[in-house]
PDB file of C-alpha atoms in Angstrom:
ATOM      1  CA  UNK A   1     -67.876 -57.492  29.294  1.00  0.00           C
ATOM      2  CA  UNK A   2     -67.164 -57.065  25.639  1.00  0.00           C
ATOM      3  CA  UNK A   3     -63.620 -57.349  24.395  1.00  0.00           C
ATOM      4  CA  UNK A   4     -63.009 -56.027  20.943  1.00  0.00           C
ATOM      5  CA  UNK A   5     -60.031 -54.961  18.946  1.00  0.00           C
ATOM      6  CA  UNK A   6     -60.174 -52.187  16.369  1.00  0.00           C
ATOM      7  CA  UNK A   7     -60.268 -54.909  13.710  1.00  0.00           C
ATOM      8  CA  UNK A   8     -63.523 -56.256  15.169  1.00  0.00           C
ATOM      9  CA  UNK A   9     -65.213 -52.862  15.485  1.00  0.00           C
ATOM     10  CA  UNK A  10     -68.529 -52.339  13.702  1.00  0.00           C
ATOM     11  CA  UNK A  11     -70.085 -49.233  12.275  1.00  0.00           C
ATOM     12  CA  UNK A  12     -73.811 -48.903  11.716  1.00  0.00           C
ATOM     13  CA  UNK A  13     -75.913 -45.966  10.571  1.00  0.00           C
ATOM     14  CA  UNK A  14     -78.978 -44.960  12.518  1.00  0.00           C
ATOM     15  CA  UNK A  15     -81.207 -41.980  13.209  1.00  0.00           C
ATOM     16  CA  UNK A  16     -81.187 -39.222  15.791  1.00  0.00           C
ATOM     17  CA  UNK A  17     -84.598 -38.035  16.917  1.00  0.00           C
ATOM     18  CA  UNK A  18     -86.289 -35.911  19.560  1.00  0.00           C
ATOM     19  CA  UNK A  19     -87.943 -37.439  22.611  1.00  0.00           C
ATOM     20  CA  UNK A  20     -89.619 -34.631  24.538  1.00  0.00           C
ATOM     21  CA  UNK A  21     -86.825 -32.052  24.843  1.00  0.00           C
ATOM     22  CA  UNK A  22     -83.932 -34.532  24.576  1.00  0.00           C
ATOM     23  CA  UNK A  23     -82.103 -36.089  21.665  1.00  0.00           C
ATOM     24  CA  UNK A  24     -82.229 -39.860  21.378  1.00  0.00           C
ATOM     25  CA  UNK A  25     -80.458 -42.419  19.201  1.00  0.00           C
ATOM     26  CA  UNK A  26     -81.844 -45.764  18.042  1.00  0.00           C
ATOM     27  CA  UNK A  27     -79.176 -48.441  18.312  1.00  0.00           C
ATOM     28  CA  UNK A  28     -79.466 -51.083  15.582  1.00  0.00           C
ATOM     29  CA  UNK A  29     -79.581 -54.672  16.847  1.00  0.00           C
ATOM     30  CA  UNK A  30     -76.065 -55.343  15.519  1.00  0.00           C
ATOM     31  CA  UNK A  31     -74.590 -52.742  17.898  1.00  0.00           C
ATOM     32  CA  UNK A  32     -77.153 -52.794  20.721  1.00  0.00           C
ATOM     33  CA  UNK A  33     -75.968 -52.699  24.309  1.00  0.00           C
ATOM     34  CA  UNK A  34     -76.501 -55.809  26.458  1.00  0.00           C
ATOM     35  CA  UNK A  35     -79.912 -56.054  28.157  1.00  0.00           C
ATOM     36  CA  UNK A  36     -78.413 -55.512  31.626  1.00  0.00           C
ATOM     37  CA  UNK A  37     -77.032 -52.064  30.724  1.00  0.00           C
ATOM     38  CA  UNK A  38     -79.398 -49.454  32.138  1.00  0.00           C
ATOM     39  CA  UNK A  39     -77.091 -46.409  32.265  1.00  0.00           C
ATOM     40  CA  UNK A  40     -74.351 -45.144  29.954  1.00  0.00           C
ATOM     41  CA  UNK A  41     -71.528 -42.621  30.055  1.00  0.00           C
ATOM     42  CA  UNK A  42     -71.210 -40.305  27.061  1.00  0.00           C
ATOM     43  CA  UNK A  43     -67.948 -38.595  26.140  1.00  0.00           C
ATOM     44  CA  UNK A  44     -68.181 -35.658  23.733  1.00  0.00           C
ATOM     45  CA  UNK A  45     -65.128 -34.973  21.560  1.00  0.00           C
ATOM     46  CA  UNK A  46     -65.987 -32.259  19.066  1.00  0.00           C
ATOM     47  CA  UNK A  47     -68.914 -33.596  17.026  1.00  0.00           C
ATOM     48  CA  UNK A  48     -68.172 -37.201  18.029  1.00  0.00           C
ATOM     49  CA  UNK A  49     -69.975 -39.017  20.872  1.00  0.00           C
ATOM     50  CA  UNK A  50     -68.604 -42.147  22.523  1.00  0.00           C
ATOM     51  CA  UNK A  51     -71.154 -44.198  24.486  1.00  0.00           C
ATOM     52  CA  UNK A  52     -70.024 -46.801  27.035  1.00  0.00           C
ATOM     53  CA  UNK A  53     -71.840 -48.698  29.796  1.00  0.00           C
ATOM     54  CA  UNK A  54     -71.682 -46.523  32.940  1.00  0.00           C
ATOM     55  CA  UNK A  55     -68.550 -47.082  34.991  1.00  0.00           C
ATOM     56  CA  UNK A  56     -66.921 -49.426  32.471  1.00  0.00           C
ATOM     57  CA  UNK A  57     -65.049 -47.041  30.203  1.00  0.00           C
ATOM     58  CA  UNK A  58     -61.605 -48.230  31.366  1.00  0.00           C
ATOM     59  CA  UNK A  59     -62.493 -51.864  32.104  1.00  0.00           C
ATOM     60  CA  UNK A  60     -62.129 -53.102  28.528  1.00  0.00           C
ATOM     61  CA  UNK A  61     -58.810 -51.276  28.172  1.00  0.00           C
ATOM     62  CA  UNK A  62     -57.344 -52.860  31.314  1.00  0.00           C
ATOM     63  CA  UNK A  63     -58.818 -56.268  30.448  1.00  0.00           C
ATOM     64  CA  UNK A  64     -57.434 -56.113  26.908  1.00  0.00           C
ATOM     65  CA  UNK A  65     -54.234 -57.506  25.512  1.00  0.00           C
ATOM     66  CA  UNK A  66     -51.089 -56.478  27.343  1.00  0.00           C
ATOM     67  CA  UNK A  67     -47.609 -55.928  25.989  1.00  0.00           C
ATOM     68  CA  UNK A  68     -45.188 -58.794  25.453  1.00  0.00           C
ATOM     69  CA  UNK A  69     -42.569 -59.594  28.107  1.00  0.00           C
ATOM     70  CA  UNK A  70     -39.800 -58.130  25.933  1.00  0.00           C
ATOM     71  CA  UNK A  71     -41.559 -54.767  25.469  1.00  0.00           C
ATOM     72  CA  UNK A  72     -38.924 -52.035  25.796  1.00  0.00           C
ATOM     73  CA  UNK A  73     -36.430 -54.531  27.262  1.00  0.00           C
ATOM     74  CA  UNK A  74     -33.547 -52.870  25.418  1.00  0.00           C
ATOM     75  CA  UNK A  75     -34.421 -49.408  26.759  1.00  0.00           C
ATOM     76  CA  UNK A  76     -31.570 -47.823  28.674  1.00  0.00           C
ATOM     77  CA  UNK A  77     -33.374 -46.968  31.881  1.00  0.00           C
ATOM     78  CA  UNK A  78     -31.321 -45.980  34.937  1.00  0.00           C
ATOM     79  CA  UNK A  79     -31.936 -47.883  38.167  1.00  0.00           C
ATOM     80  CA  UNK A  80     -34.163 -46.589  40.944  1.00  0.00           C
ATOM     81  CA  UNK A  81     -32.661 -43.801  43.009  1.00  0.00           C
ATOM     82  CA  UNK A  82     -32.575 -43.842  46.805  1.00  0.00           C
ATOM     83  CA  UNK A  83     -34.249 -40.653  47.966  1.00  0.00           C
ATOM     84  CA  UNK A  84     -35.104 -39.114  51.284  1.00  0.00           C
ATOM     85  CA  UNK A  85     -38.797 -39.470  52.165  1.00  0.00           C
ATOM     86  CA  UNK A  86     -41.121 -36.527  52.633  1.00  0.00           C
TER      87      UNK A  86
END
């Protein structure tokens, strides 16, 4: 599993080409996926494509840094309410 912060992110330029009737992208060595990755998920947002190892798109987010113990400690949040069950 790769853990990276936005400060450690890399950008590389590469080429898009045709392979039969599909588009393909050559990943430069500096940004290549690990050898054990055989399938990927692709998210399309406008003209942008985000490629992640299949099934791992949320793993790095949940494994990443969490908030500090005092995060929103001063927030005025009412206590839990007792409610009748369904």
